[in-house]
Amino acid sequence: MDTLSATLLLLTIMDPLGNVANFISGLRGVPPERRMRVIARELIIALIILLVFLFCGQKILALFHLSEEALSISGGIVLFLIALKMIFPPTVREKDESNVEPFIVPLATPLVAGPSVLATLLVLVSSQPEAIGRWAVALLASWAITSAVLMMSPVLARILKEKGSMAVERLMGMLLVMIAVQMFLNGLKRYFAS
């Protein structure tokens, strides 16, 4: 696989357009003047997680005796729980309690640096360890494109307004449920195959 193919693969898995609604939802409790700083911070944290996993992922999994299957299954469960909150928004009382600025979870991970991206990086490095430089370039390029799209999410929120945001959020929640179930099934399939 060449650098361009790896970039497109990682970009597809990061799904910046699909994550716009998730970012809008996650930033709902953040004052508008802080949103750009929070998005930038979460994207930088996601990049750090991705780079650490690119260069040290296999060692980290080995240290904790974790398999790629466990990564996929646990990621599917976390995404499923996030998707349920998107489809069935919390009540007014719960909203007041959860009106906290997001930090690392869920924006940096699992939305940008999700289990699928981490597993893909593991596969790329294990299949061609000598090409780690190419994988780093592909990762940086896909992260930069994702960041550009997600930095525009507050603008998109203003365009969509509250009802439009809620409709997009619920639609993306449905898609996220399907992605989460597929990740879970892929993890189970790999587990039973090995």
Tab-separated table of N, CA and C in Angstrom, residues 16 47 49 58 79 81 88 91 103 110 113 115 119 126 143 155-156 162 166-167 174 182:
chain	number	residue	atom	x	y	z
A	16	PRO	N	-14.362	12.628	8.930
A	16	PRO	CA	-14.554	13.983	9.458
A	16	PRO	C	-15.952	14.536	9.227
A	47	LEU	N	-4.140	13.673	17.820
A	47	LEU	CA	-2.917	13.449	17.050
A	47	LEU	C	-1.847	12.787	17.912
A	49	ILE	N	-2.309	10.856	20.534
A	49	ILE	CA	-2.723	9.454	20.731
A	49	ILE	C	-2.397	8.630	19.490
A	58	GLN	N	1.936	-1.606	19.206
A	58	GLN	CA	2.090	-3.041	19.429
A	58	GLN	C	2.730	-3.323	20.785
A	79	LEU	N	-18.492	3.230	21.336
A	79	LEU	CA	-19.197	3.955	20.281
A	79	LEU	C	-20.701	3.723	20.350
A	81	LEU	N	-22.512	3.152	23.035
A	81	LEU	CA	-23.056	3.954	24.137
A	81	LEU	C	-23.159	5.433	23.755
A	88	PHE	N	-31.129	9.057	21.623
A	88	PHE	CA	-32.055	9.330	22.728
A	88	PHE	C	-31.407	10.371	23.646
A	91	THR	N	-32.605	13.751	29.368
A	91	THR	CA	-33.671	14.646	29.818
A	91	THR	C	-33.064	15.978	30.228
A	103	PHE	N	-13.295	16.702	27.577
A	103	PHE	CA	-11.833	16.622	27.642
A	103	PHE	C	-11.412	15.193	27.318
A	110	PRO	N	-13.209	8.421	21.439
A	110	PRO	CA	-12.998	7.602	20.250
A	110	PRO	C	-13.409	8.238	18.925
A	113	ALA	N	-9.491	9.726	17.215
A	113	ALA	CA	-8.536	8.626	17.399
A	113	ALA	C	-9.299	7.418	17.911
A	115	PRO	N	-10.965	3.385	17.836
A	115	PRO	CA	-10.396	2.036	17.771
A	115	PRO	C	-10.136	1.555	16.349
A	119	ALA	N	-6.562	0.412	15.214
A	119	ALA	CA	-6.371	-0.952	14.696
A	119	ALA	C	-5.768	-0.916	13.299
A	126	SER	N	2.350	-3.518	11.287
A	126	SER	CA	2.731	-4.933	11.358
A	126	SER	C	2.924	-5.538	9.970
A	143	TRP	N	-5.049	13.419	9.304
A	143	TRP	CA	-5.403	14.196	10.491
A	143	TRP	C	-5.597	15.673	10.133
A	155	VAL	N	-19.292	26.672	12.643
A	155	VAL	CA	-19.932	27.395	11.533
A	155	VAL	C	-21.100	26.573	10.998
A	156	LEU	N	-20.877	25.273	10.835
A	156	LEU	CA	-21.947	24.395	10.360
A	156	LEU	C	-23.099	24.365	11.363
A	162	GLU	N	-30.647	24.801	15.712
A	162	GLU	CA	-30.833	23.738	16.711
A	162	GLU	C	-31.592	22.536	16.153
A	166	MET	N	-30.132	18.796	15.674
A	166	MET	CA	-30.724	17.615	16.323
A	166	MET	C	-31.028	16.527	15.303
A	167	ALA	N	-31.555	16.920	14.135
A	167	ALA	CA	-31.874	15.931	13.100
A	167	ALA	C	-30.602	15.240	12.602
A	174	MET	N	-27.656	7.025	14.429
A	174	MET	CA	-28.069	5.755	13.804
A	174	MET	C	-26.899	5.130	13.037
A	182	GLN	N	-20.788	-3.127	13.787
A	182	GLN	CA	-19.863	-3.761	12.837
A	182	GLN	C	-18.484	-3.944	13.462
